[in-house]
């Protein structure tokens, strides 16, 4: 298979004609072939028209057919074999095992959504049977199901070239819901995107679905991205990336004549709480776990532990010492792109102006490498300086030393919204933790005990979301099966003859759904 | 009981000091005592601080206690007796039976949400059990529940002084979700609002809940309303009213440092389709049903049938003739407020400039009366003139005459988002209707067959919502038990010791919830 540099508008490989994008190997700064020219306004328009024309038919595909489509995508991604792995490694600087693992996760994610689609639970079928004799007025026959919103624009992330990109969680959940998808590929991995995009298009063809179910565009966010969000046929947006990028998409979506929902996952520093008893009994183990989580993948995770909160004292000092020793031996790692590397240096520079550096990793030996840094500050300084809670994407973390449990609480109330919050505790810390929980529940989408926030399971109970600015919509998760709920809206059918009802609502319950029937959930 | 003109900040009756608002009897234009002075910025701030202080404790009240609170509100509203009915009649011009019926609906709505709270289904509990042996990585114990967003600002509607006002659907569903509520009373019925507000406050006290669970403010939307939406402690907004009002709140909510969701129900003209066979077999019956629905309550319903779409010909002509005859005998009815009456006259004037008047009801004989009007236009004119689909709040409707089924389809695609769409059909119309359904599902939240859209049942399957501009968020309903879902967000608990988990997630399942356990719904 040879990369072509083409976009995919339905089944058609079409070259863009705007500014060229090339993948760059961040380990060498070498530009990779081929060039990917950005899409024109007309090409965006064409992809939207095609998606719109596919919507009414795709959204009524039988659940089994839609599930098989998601499985076919997984099969096609796997069939790309080593070419995908090699290209993704070259475009991201991530090591082979990480990319192989991410491919596994991506395909498992698609198959998990296939299982979810088959179950039909997300249709949330509710039936209220008629009461013709009711006084003073009879009750009609009322039935509710969820329907998909419409074509969805997906913006892939830089840091997961497979799992949060062309066939990643946003795409999988939108397709599962019955929404056609147009992906704006992340410019950091265009070759990976082309390969996966072609895999999706093959699955569309193999399953006999309409062309417009999937398109893949290249180009800049400001040009192709905003044109997509402004198109009246796009009805929702999925995005993983920077706070500024996410907010720009939200603003564009709100300024439309018909505003649409944007699910932007943006920025989180993922506070980690070290409670006194845990810190006393195992500060070294905690330090090891912390440094491993902090430096994994050069810290390029949305859930990277960028903030540690604890009460000062000898136990915390021991934690800091151990972590510092480990960090000083931690090798610099290639970051995803030159831009991300530059932003990391800037962010670290800002932290260094306002907090004390206590340890740094080994210095960079090649281009775009991330040297890890650990900072420390006092709670009063943290409370007084909003810049100290800006996300620095990479292996940097800030320890906030508090003078008391009350001050830990105050720091917590001061935090912006987060994807995660982690509690390290022993039995003696339980009451302390319990007192903090209500605040943490208001601040974060996922709370962990005695673990590390990096590593986000794809399952029913996962929440990868949280209050602003962690995401633009705290009511949702972008990972796990509940992600499908983002792309649905309810429709009620009143007094419909059975033959005119959608299958899911027909009297005989042909899909064997567990309906909410006259207030009771069916067994 | 004597009206005081005071606001309620928690249990405290406090007078405002800004511009005075008085209820006006629209049947006489007489101003009613007492004056209600608008709240100051400090009073808004005080109410928000109190709501915030109540949130963490209120949201963890046992489900049974919260359900009993909703039932206590219903009891207290009923205990207001005739004073409530008389005041609401005086402030709205609505007839006694209508207000009595609305009180019944309001109390039933509160009791329905009590039942919903008890069931706990809305907690959407998901449990993925740990897999410590899994390769390459173990799976953690992951549990998800829904938690309330935080204090909610509710803006009551003019047209339902009880069911969509102080203790109406927005308040009931937010309280059911675990959110404290601050109501900004509609200035058209301050006395009714005070009475109901005091009933809610008594229920708060009776149930031993924290003061801040409920407050009631008076004042202008621009002043008190926007101050509320701008307060960082308000986490969601419920609104029923005009398109301009709803959009202003959405803009304010999006401009906050932390944007929040606004559920605004704004504007809908509720298209009614008369299919050929139905029109042929029963045009007179349809005309009777139509005029009854159109003129009920002076047409002051969100779901009023403001648009009729049919293919021209002798059957439609018969429908128009019958409807015109009926309308000509329809008495003028007092509208809710002088402002609404003026807006109706303006809207009717605009329609008269762009469409043909075919019939008008009896002329007004008193102040603020609504004279019904029926207009007709051709499909091409309708398609060419966007003003013809602006909502005219009141008993005015426009018949769009199409030349073919295809043109009906084109008119449908041209429509903005709607709360409802109604299909009148016989067996011979089924294929015609089926072809139109995908478009209607994209356009409206509720689809009816052979009924009339006025009359919105409070039940599990109801959708009172729809694509913009019918509402600001098509993913939601403001009527029916699914309205509770608007005020919730998911939180995931990873590897929590059982004693630290919220009751709903504990291993023993003490609330007997039907959890999604390892992908299977419990029986």
Short mmCIF file of N, CA, C and O in Angstrom, two decimals, chain A residues 52 55-56 59 121 126 128 134 139 142 144-145 149 254 257-259 261 263 430 434 437-438 441-442 444-449 457 459-463 467-468 473-475 481-482 488-496 499-500 514 516 519 521-522, chain B residues 52 55-56 59 121 126 128 134 139 142 144-145 149 254 257-259 261 263 434 437-438 441-442 444-449 457 459-463 467-468 473-475 481-482 488-496 499-500 514 516 519 521-522:
data_model
loop_
_atom_site.label_atom_id
_atom_site.label_comp_id
_atom_site.label_asym_id
_atom_site.label_seq_id
_atom_site.Cartn_x
_atom_site.Cartn_y
_atom_site.Cartn_z
N UNK A 52 -24.75 14.36 4.66
CA UNK A 52 -26.18 14.67 4.86
C UNK A 52 -27.04 13.69 4.06
O UNK A 52 -28.07 13.20 4.56
N UNK A 55 -27.36 10.37 5.82
CA UNK A 55 -27.82 10.33 7.21
C UNK A 55 -29.12 9.55 7.39
O UNK A 55 -29.20 8.62 8.20
N UNK A 56 -30.16 9.93 6.62
CA UNK A 56 -31.47 9.30 6.89
C UNK A 56 -31.44 7.80 6.66
O UNK A 56 -32.17 7.07 7.34
N UNK A 59 -28.92 6.12 9.56
CA UNK A 59 -29.42 6.10 10.94
C UNK A 59 -30.50 5.05 11.16
O UNK A 59 -30.82 4.74 12.31
N UNK A 121 -29.70 -0.64 24.46
CA UNK A 121 -30.06 0.08 25.71
C UNK A 121 -30.10 1.58 25.51
O UNK A 121 -30.89 2.30 26.12
N UNK A 126 -39.06 4.17 25.95
CA UNK A 126 -40.06 4.41 27.00
C UNK A 126 -41.43 4.33 26.36
O UNK A 126 -41.67 4.98 25.34
N UNK A 128 -45.57 4.61 27.24
CA UNK A 128 -46.71 4.84 28.13
C UNK A 128 -47.96 4.46 27.36
O UNK A 128 -48.29 5.08 26.35
N UNK A 134 -59.45 7.56 30.92
CA UNK A 134 -59.02 8.43 32.00
C UNK A 134 -59.82 9.74 32.04
O UNK A 134 -60.14 10.29 31.00
N UNK A 139 -55.55 9.49 28.11
CA UNK A 139 -54.12 9.58 27.82
C UNK A 139 -53.84 8.90 26.49
O UNK A 139 -54.35 7.80 26.23
N UNK A 142 -47.98 6.91 24.03
CA UNK A 142 -46.77 7.73 23.89
C UNK A 142 -45.54 6.83 23.96
O UNK A 142 -45.41 6.02 24.88
N UNK A 144 -41.18 6.76 23.28
CA UNK A 144 -39.98 7.57 23.06
C UNK A 144 -38.80 6.68 22.69
O UNK A 144 -38.62 5.61 23.25
N UNK A 145 -38.01 7.15 21.73
CA UNK A 145 -36.71 6.53 21.48
C UNK A 145 -35.69 7.64 21.27
O UNK A 145 -36.05 8.81 21.10
N UNK A 149 -28.17 12.72 16.18
CA UNK A 149 -28.27 14.16 15.94
C UNK A 149 -28.10 14.53 14.47
O UNK A 149 -28.71 15.47 13.99
N UNK A 254 -21.52 28.02 18.65
CA UNK A 254 -22.56 28.82 19.28
C UNK A 254 -22.99 29.98 18.41
O UNK A 254 -24.10 30.50 18.56
N UNK A 257 -26.34 30.06 13.05
CA UNK A 257 -27.79 30.32 13.16
C UNK A 257 -28.46 29.23 14.00
O UNK A 257 -29.34 29.50 14.79
N UNK A 258 -28.05 27.98 13.82
CA UNK A 258 -28.51 26.88 14.66
C UNK A 258 -27.31 26.38 15.47
O UNK A 258 -26.47 25.64 14.95
N UNK A 259 -27.18 26.81 16.73
CA UNK A 259 -26.03 26.34 17.53
C UNK A 259 -26.06 24.82 17.67
O UNK A 259 -27.13 24.20 17.65
N UNK A 261 -24.05 21.23 19.67
CA UNK A 261 -23.19 20.82 20.79
C UNK A 261 -21.76 20.51 20.34
O UNK A 261 -21.55 19.93 19.28
N UNK A 263 -18.37 18.67 21.91
CA UNK A 263 -17.77 17.88 22.98
C UNK A 263 -16.26 18.02 22.85
O UNK A 263 -15.63 17.30 22.08
N UNK A 430 -9.35 7.73 55.86
CA UNK A 430 -10.69 7.65 55.26
C UNK A 430 -11.55 8.86 55.61
O UNK A 430 -12.24 9.41 54.73
N UNK A 434 -13.09 11.41 53.02
CA UNK A 434 -14.55 11.54 52.94
C UNK A 434 -14.96 13.01 52.98
O UNK A 434 -15.88 13.43 52.28
N UNK A 437 -14.44 14.53 49.55
CA UNK A 437 -15.14 13.95 48.40
C UNK A 437 -16.20 14.84 47.74
O UNK A 437 -16.22 14.95 46.51
N UNK A 438 -17.06 15.48 48.52
CA UNK A 438 -18.08 16.30 47.85
C UNK A 438 -17.46 17.37 46.95
O UNK A 438 -17.96 17.63 45.85
N UNK A 441 -16.08 15.60 43.83
CA UNK A 441 -17.14 15.20 42.89
C UNK A 441 -17.61 16.38 42.05
O UNK A 441 -18.04 16.21 40.92
N UNK A 442 -17.53 17.56 42.63
CA UNK A 442 -17.91 18.75 41.86
C UNK A 442 -16.83 19.17 40.87
O UNK A 442 -17.09 19.89 39.93
N UNK A 444 -14.30 16.95 39.33
CA UNK A 444 -13.69 15.99 38.41
C UNK A 444 -14.69 14.95 37.91
O UNK A 444 -15.70 14.67 38.57
N UNK A 445 -14.38 14.36 36.77
CA UNK A 445 -15.21 13.32 36.18
C UNK A 445 -14.88 11.92 36.67
O UNK A 445 -15.73 11.03 36.62
N UNK A 446 -13.64 11.71 37.11
CA UNK A 446 -13.26 10.37 37.59
C UNK A 446 -12.42 10.54 38.85
O UNK A 446 -11.49 11.35 38.87
N UNK A 447 -12.76 9.78 39.87
CA UNK A 447 -12.04 9.81 41.13
C UNK A 447 -11.40 8.44 41.35
O UNK A 447 -12.07 7.42 41.19
N UNK A 448 -10.11 8.44 41.68
CA UNK A 448 -9.39 7.17 41.85
C UNK A 448 -8.85 7.07 43.26
O UNK A 448 -8.40 8.07 43.83
N UNK A 449 -8.83 5.87 43.78
CA UNK A 449 -8.19 5.61 45.05
C UNK A 449 -6.98 4.70 44.83
O UNK A 449 -7.09 3.65 44.17
N UNK A 457 -9.65 3.12 30.97
CA UNK A 457 -10.29 1.89 30.52
C UNK A 457 -11.48 2.21 29.61
O UNK A 457 -12.25 3.13 29.89
N UNK A 459 -14.85 1.07 28.94
CA UNK A 459 -15.85 0.18 29.53
C UNK A 459 -17.12 0.98 29.79
O UNK A 459 -17.20 2.16 29.47
N UNK A 460 -18.12 0.35 30.37
CA UNK A 460 -19.40 1.03 30.59
C UNK A 460 -19.31 2.13 31.63
O UNK A 460 -19.98 3.15 31.53
N UNK A 461 -18.51 1.90 32.67
CA UNK A 461 -18.51 2.81 33.82
C UNK A 461 -17.51 3.95 33.70
O UNK A 461 -17.47 4.83 34.56
N UNK A 462 -16.69 3.95 32.65
CA UNK A 462 -15.66 4.99 32.54
C UNK A 462 -16.29 6.37 32.33
O UNK A 462 -17.28 6.52 31.64
N UNK A 463 -15.68 7.38 32.97
CA UNK A 463 -15.97 8.78 32.63
C UNK A 463 -14.64 9.44 32.28
O UNK A 463 -13.75 9.54 33.13
N UNK A 467 -15.97 18.83 34.56
CA UNK A 467 -16.38 20.23 34.45
C UNK A 467 -15.36 21.07 33.66
O UNK A 467 -14.18 20.75 33.64
N UNK A 468 -15.85 22.12 33.07
CA UNK A 468 -15.02 23.08 32.33
C UNK A 468 -13.85 23.55 33.20
O UNK A 468 -14.05 23.84 34.37
N UNK A 473 -18.35 20.16 28.13
CA UNK A 473 -19.69 19.66 28.48
C UNK A 473 -19.56 18.56 29.51
O UNK A 473 -19.33 17.40 29.18
N UNK A 474 -19.72 18.94 30.78
CA UNK A 474 -19.48 17.99 31.86
C UNK A 474 -20.50 16.87 31.89
O UNK A 474 -20.34 15.90 32.62
N UNK A 475 -21.56 16.99 31.10
CA UNK A 475 -22.62 15.98 31.12
C UNK A 475 -22.25 14.75 30.31
O UNK A 475 -23.07 13.86 30.12
N UNK A 481 -18.59 3.37 26.90
CA UNK A 481 -19.78 3.20 26.07
C UNK A 481 -20.79 4.33 26.24
O UNK A 481 -21.60 4.57 25.34
N UNK A 482 -20.75 5.04 27.37
CA UNK A 482 -21.69 6.16 27.55
C UNK A 482 -21.38 7.30 26.58
O UNK A 482 -22.17 8.24 26.46
N UNK A 488 -27.13 11.76 20.57
CA UNK A 488 -28.52 11.34 20.49
C UNK A 488 -29.45 12.41 21.02
O UNK A 488 -29.06 13.23 21.85
N UNK A 489 -30.69 12.36 20.56
CA UNK A 489 -31.74 13.21 21.12
C UNK A 489 -33.04 12.40 21.13
O UNK A 489 -33.25 11.50 20.32
N UNK A 490 -33.94 12.74 22.06
CA UNK A 490 -35.17 11.94 22.15
C UNK A 490 -36.24 12.43 21.18
O UNK A 490 -36.37 13.62 20.92
N UNK A 491 -37.02 11.48 20.65
CA UNK A 491 -38.22 11.81 19.87
C UNK A 491 -39.37 10.98 20.44
O UNK A 491 -39.20 9.80 20.75
N UNK A 492 -40.52 11.64 20.57
CA UNK A 492 -41.72 10.98 21.09
C UNK A 492 -42.72 10.77 19.95
O UNK A 492 -42.91 11.66 19.13
N UNK A 493 -43.32 9.59 19.93
CA UNK A 493 -44.31 9.23 18.91
C UNK A 493 -45.64 9.04 19.61
O UNK A 493 -45.77 8.19 20.48
N UNK A 494 -46.63 9.85 19.21
CA UNK A 494 -47.92 9.83 19.90
C UNK A 494 -49.00 9.23 19.01
O UNK A 494 -49.22 9.70 17.90
N UNK A 495 -49.62 8.18 19.51
CA UNK A 495 -50.76 7.53 18.81
C UNK A 495 -50.40 7.07 17.40
O UNK A 495 -51.24 7.15 16.48
N UNK A 496 -49.18 6.61 17.22
CA UNK A 496 -48.78 6.11 15.90
C UNK A 496 -49.37 4.72 15.65
O UNK A 496 -49.37 3.89 16.56
N UNK A 499 -47.64 0.12 12.30
CA UNK A 499 -46.88 -0.05 11.05
C UNK A 499 -46.05 1.18 10.72
O UNK A 499 -45.15 1.12 9.89
N UNK A 500 -46.35 2.29 11.35
CA UNK A 500 -45.60 3.52 11.06
C UNK A 500 -44.51 3.76 12.11
O UNK A 500 -43.65 4.64 11.95
N UNK A 514 -35.33 -3.86 26.82
CA UNK A 514 -35.92 -3.72 28.15
C UNK A 514 -36.47 -2.32 28.26
O UNK A 514 -35.78 -1.39 28.66
N UNK A 516 -38.90 0.91 29.32
CA UNK A 516 -39.56 1.47 30.50
C UNK A 516 -41.03 1.53 30.15
O UNK A 516 -41.49 2.42 29.44
N UNK A 519 -43.81 2.99 33.44
CA UNK A 519 -43.07 3.28 34.67
C UNK A 519 -42.26 2.12 35.22
O UNK A 519 -41.51 2.29 36.18
N UNK A 521 -39.43 -0.94 34.52
CA UNK A 521 -38.41 -1.46 33.61
C UNK A 521 -38.71 -2.94 33.35
O UNK A 521 -38.89 -3.73 34.28
N UNK A 522 -38.78 -3.31 32.07
CA UNK A 522 -39.06 -4.71 31.73
C UNK A 522 -37.87 -5.60 32.11
O UNK A 522 -36.72 -5.19 31.99
N UNK B 52 -25.59 27.57 47.12
CA UNK B 52 -24.31 26.88 47.05
C UNK B 52 -24.03 26.14 48.36
O UNK B 52 -23.58 24.99 48.36
N UNK B 55 -25.96 22.91 48.59
CA UNK B 55 -25.85 21.92 47.52
C UNK B 55 -25.28 20.58 47.98
O UNK B 55 -25.89 19.52 47.77
N UNK B 56 -24.10 20.62 48.61
CA UNK B 56 -23.44 19.35 48.94
C UNK B 56 -24.28 18.49 49.88
O UNK B 56 -24.24 17.26 49.80
N UNK B 59 -27.77 17.36 47.84
CA UNK B 59 -27.61 16.37 46.77
C UNK B 59 -27.38 14.96 47.30
O UNK B 59 -27.49 14.00 46.53
N UNK B 121 -33.54 5.03 38.74
CA UNK B 121 -33.05 4.66 37.39
C UNK B 121 -32.15 5.72 36.80
O UNK B 121 -31.19 5.44 36.08
N UNK B 126 -23.53 2.10 36.70
CA UNK B 126 -22.77 1.17 35.85
C UNK B 126 -21.60 0.65 36.67
O UNK B 126 -20.86 1.43 37.25
N UNK B 128 -18.25 -1.95 36.49
CA UNK B 128 -17.37 -2.90 35.81
C UNK B 128 -16.44 -3.47 36.87
O UNK B 128 -15.63 -2.75 37.47
N UNK B 134 -6.06 -9.76 34.29
CA UNK B 134 -6.11 -9.48 32.86
C UNK B 134 -4.73 -9.10 32.32
O UNK B 134 -3.97 -8.40 32.96
N UNK B 139 -7.60 -4.85 35.05
CA UNK B 139 -8.65 -3.84 35.00
C UNK B 139 -9.05 -3.46 36.42
O UNK B 139 -9.22 -4.34 37.27
N UNK B 142 -14.47 -0.21 38.48
CA UNK B 142 -14.95 1.08 37.98
C UNK B 142 -16.46 1.16 38.16
O UNK B 142 -17.19 0.24 37.76
N UNK B 144 -19.89 3.92 38.01
CA UNK B 144 -20.36 5.24 37.59
C UNK B 144 -21.75 5.52 38.15
O UNK B 144 -22.60 4.64 38.18
N UNK B 145 -21.96 6.76 38.57
CA UNK B 145 -23.31 7.22 38.87
C UNK B 145 -23.46 8.64 38.32
O UNK B 145 -22.48 9.28 37.95
N UNK B 149 -25.77 18.77 38.79
CA UNK B 149 -24.84 19.78 38.28
C UNK B 149 -24.51 20.85 39.31
O UNK B 149 -23.39 21.35 39.36
N UNK B 254 -22.89 31.28 27.85
CA UNK B 254 -21.69 30.90 27.09
C UNK B 254 -20.55 31.87 27.33
O UNK B 254 -19.38 31.50 27.15
N UNK B 257 -16.87 32.71 32.41
CA UNK B 257 -15.59 32.00 32.44
C UNK B 257 -15.81 30.48 32.39
O UNK B 257 -15.07 29.76 31.72
N UNK B 258 -16.81 29.99 33.10
CA UNK B 258 -17.21 28.58 33.01
C UNK B 258 -18.59 28.54 32.37
O UNK B 258 -19.60 28.80 33.04
N UNK B 259 -18.68 28.25 31.07
CA UNK B 259 -20.01 28.20 30.43
C UNK B 259 -20.88 27.12 31.08
O UNK B 259 -20.36 26.12 31.59
N UNK B 261 -24.87 24.91 30.84
CA UNK B 261 -25.98 24.58 29.94
C UNK B 261 -27.22 25.41 30.24
O UNK B 261 -27.54 25.68 31.39
N UNK B 263 -31.28 25.33 29.25
CA UNK B 263 -32.39 24.62 28.63
C UNK B 263 -33.50 25.64 28.42
O UNK B 263 -34.28 25.92 29.33
N UNK B 434 -45.01 7.96 5.64
CA UNK B 434 -43.76 7.25 5.90
C UNK B 434 -42.59 7.96 5.21
O UNK B 434 -41.49 8.06 5.76
N UNK B 437 -41.55 10.97 7.24
CA UNK B 437 -41.13 10.77 8.63
C UNK B 437 -39.67 11.09 8.92
O UNK B 437 -39.38 11.76 9.92
N UNK B 438 -38.73 10.61 8.09
CA UNK B 438 -37.32 10.92 8.42
C UNK B 438 -37.07 12.42 8.54
O UNK B 438 -36.34 12.86 9.43
N UNK B 441 -38.66 13.62 11.84
CA UNK B 441 -37.86 13.22 13.01
C UNK B 441 -36.67 14.14 13.21
O UNK B 441 -36.21 14.35 14.33
N UNK B 442 -36.14 14.67 12.12
CA UNK B 442 -35.04 15.62 12.23
C UNK B 442 -35.50 17.00 12.69
O UNK B 442 -34.72 17.82 13.15
N UNK B 444 -38.52 17.77 14.66
CA UNK B 444 -39.40 17.96 15.82
C UNK B 444 -39.10 16.95 16.93
O UNK B 444 -38.56 15.88 16.69
N UNK B 445 -39.50 17.31 18.15
CA UNK B 445 -39.30 16.45 19.30
C UNK B 445 -40.45 15.48 19.53
O UNK B 445 -40.27 14.44 20.16
N UNK B 446 -41.65 15.84 19.06
CA UNK B 446 -42.80 14.94 19.25
C UNK B 446 -43.61 14.90 17.98
O UNK B 446 -43.90 15.94 17.40
N UNK B 447 -43.93 13.70 17.55
CA UNK B 447 -44.71 13.49 16.33
C UNK B 447 -46.04 12.84 16.73
O UNK B 447 -46.05 11.87 17.49
N UNK B 448 -47.13 13.41 16.22
CA UNK B 448 -48.46 12.90 16.59
C UNK B 448 -49.21 12.44 15.36
O UNK B 448 -49.11 13.07 14.30
N UNK B 449 -50.00 11.39 15.53
CA UNK B 449 -50.88 10.95 14.47
C UNK B 449 -52.33 11.16 14.91
O UNK B 449 -52.73 10.72 16.00
N UNK B 457 -48.68 15.59 27.89
CA UNK B 457 -48.78 14.64 29.00
C UNK B 457 -47.49 14.64 29.83
O UNK B 457 -46.39 14.67 29.26
N UNK B 459 -45.30 12.31 31.53
CA UNK B 459 -45.10 10.87 31.66
C UNK B 459 -43.67 10.54 31.25
O UNK B 459 -42.88 11.43 30.93
N UNK B 460 -43.32 9.26 31.25
CA UNK B 460 -41.94 8.88 30.94
C UNK B 460 -41.58 9.12 29.48
O UNK B 460 -40.43 9.47 29.16
N UNK B 461 -42.52 8.91 28.58
CA UNK B 461 -42.21 8.92 27.15
C UNK B 461 -42.35 10.30 26.50
O UNK B 461 -42.02 10.46 25.33
N UNK B 462 -42.83 11.29 27.26
CA UNK B 462 -43.05 12.60 26.65
C UNK B 462 -41.72 13.25 26.23
O UNK B 462 -40.71 13.13 26.92
N UNK B 463 -41.75 13.94 25.09
CA UNK B 463 -40.66 14.85 24.71
C UNK B 463 -41.30 16.21 24.46
O UNK B 463 -42.11 16.36 23.54
N UNK B 467 -35.31 20.42 18.03
CA UNK B 467 -34.17 21.17 17.49
C UNK B 467 -34.38 22.69 17.55
O UNK B 467 -35.51 23.17 17.55
N UNK B 468 -33.28 23.40 17.62
CA UNK B 468 -33.28 24.86 17.63
C UNK B 468 -34.11 25.40 16.47
O UNK B 468 -33.98 24.88 15.37
N UNK B 473 -31.53 23.18 23.26
CA UNK B 473 -30.79 21.93 23.42
C UNK B 473 -31.70 20.76 23.07
O UNK B 473 -32.49 20.30 23.90
N UNK B 474 -31.57 20.29 21.84
CA UNK B 474 -32.48 19.25 21.34
C UNK B 474 -32.30 17.94 22.05
O UNK B 474 -33.12 17.03 21.90
N UNK B 475 -31.24 17.82 22.86
CA UNK B 475 -30.97 16.54 23.53
C UNK B 475 -31.83 16.37 24.77
O UNK B 475 -31.64 15.40 25.52
N UNK B 481 -40.63 12.71 32.75
CA UNK B 481 -39.62 12.34 33.75
C UNK B 481 -38.20 12.43 33.21
O UNK B 481 -37.26 12.58 33.99
N UNK B 482 -38.01 12.35 31.88
CA UNK B 482 -36.66 12.46 31.33
C UNK B 482 -36.09 13.87 31.53
O UNK B 482 -34.90 14.09 31.31
N UNK B 488 -27.91 16.54 35.37
CA UNK B 488 -27.00 15.51 35.88
C UNK B 488 -25.74 15.40 35.05
O UNK B 488 -25.73 15.76 33.88
N UNK B 489 -24.68 14.89 35.68
CA UNK B 489 -23.44 14.57 34.97
C UNK B 489 -22.87 13.31 35.59
O UNK B 489 -23.08 13.02 36.78
N UNK B 490 -22.12 12.54 34.80
CA UNK B 490 -21.59 11.28 35.32
C UNK B 490 -20.28 11.47 36.08
O UNK B 490 -19.46 12.33 35.74
N UNK B 491 -20.11 10.69 37.14
CA UNK B 491 -18.82 10.62 37.84
C UNK B 491 -18.46 9.14 37.98
O UNK B 491 -19.32 8.31 38.28
N UNK B 492 -17.18 8.84 37.73
CA UNK B 492 -16.67 7.47 37.83
C UNK B 492 -15.80 7.34 39.08
O UNK B 492 -15.00 8.23 39.36
N UNK B 493 -15.98 6.26 39.80
CA UNK B 493 -15.22 5.98 41.02
C UNK B 493 -14.36 4.74 40.75
O UNK B 493 -14.90 3.67 40.46
N UNK B 494 -13.06 4.90 40.85
CA UNK B 494 -12.14 3.81 40.49
C UNK B 494 -11.47 3.26 41.74
O UNK B 494 -10.82 4.00 42.48
N UNK B 495 -11.63 1.95 41.95
CA UNK B 495 -10.98 1.25 43.07
C UNK B 495 -11.27 1.87 44.43
O UNK B 495 -10.41 1.91 45.31
N UNK B 496 -12.49 2.34 44.60
CA UNK B 496 -12.87 2.91 45.89
C UNK B 496 -13.14 1.79 46.90
O UNK B 496 -13.78 0.80 46.56
N UNK B 499 -16.57 1.45 51.77
CA UNK B 499 -17.04 2.40 52.78
C UNK B 499 -16.96 3.84 52.31
O UNK B 499 -17.57 4.73 52.89
N UNK B 500 -16.18 4.09 51.26
CA UNK B 500 -16.05 5.44 50.74
C UNK B 500 -16.99 5.69 49.56
O UNK B 500 -17.14 6.83 49.09
N UNK B 514 -31.23 -1.48 39.35
CA UNK B 514 -30.91 -2.38 38.23
C UNK B 514 -29.68 -1.83 37.54
O UNK B 514 -29.77 -1.03 36.62
N UNK B 516 -26.09 -1.64 35.44
CA UNK B 516 -25.43 -2.24 34.27
C UNK B 516 -24.15 -2.86 34.81
O UNK B 516 -23.16 -2.18 35.03
N UNK B 519 -21.66 -5.13 31.75
CA UNK B 519 -22.29 -5.14 30.43
C UNK B 519 -23.69 -5.72 30.41
O UNK B 519 -24.37 -5.66 29.37
N UNK B 521 -27.59 -5.77 32.08
CA UNK B 521 -28.55 -5.08 32.93
C UNK B 521 -29.10 -6.07 33.94
O UNK B 521 -29.55 -7.15 33.57
N UNK B 522 -29.04 -5.72 35.21
CA UNK B 522 -29.57 -6.62 36.24
C UNK B 522 -31.09 -6.70 36.16
O UNK B 522 -31.75 -5.71 35.87
#
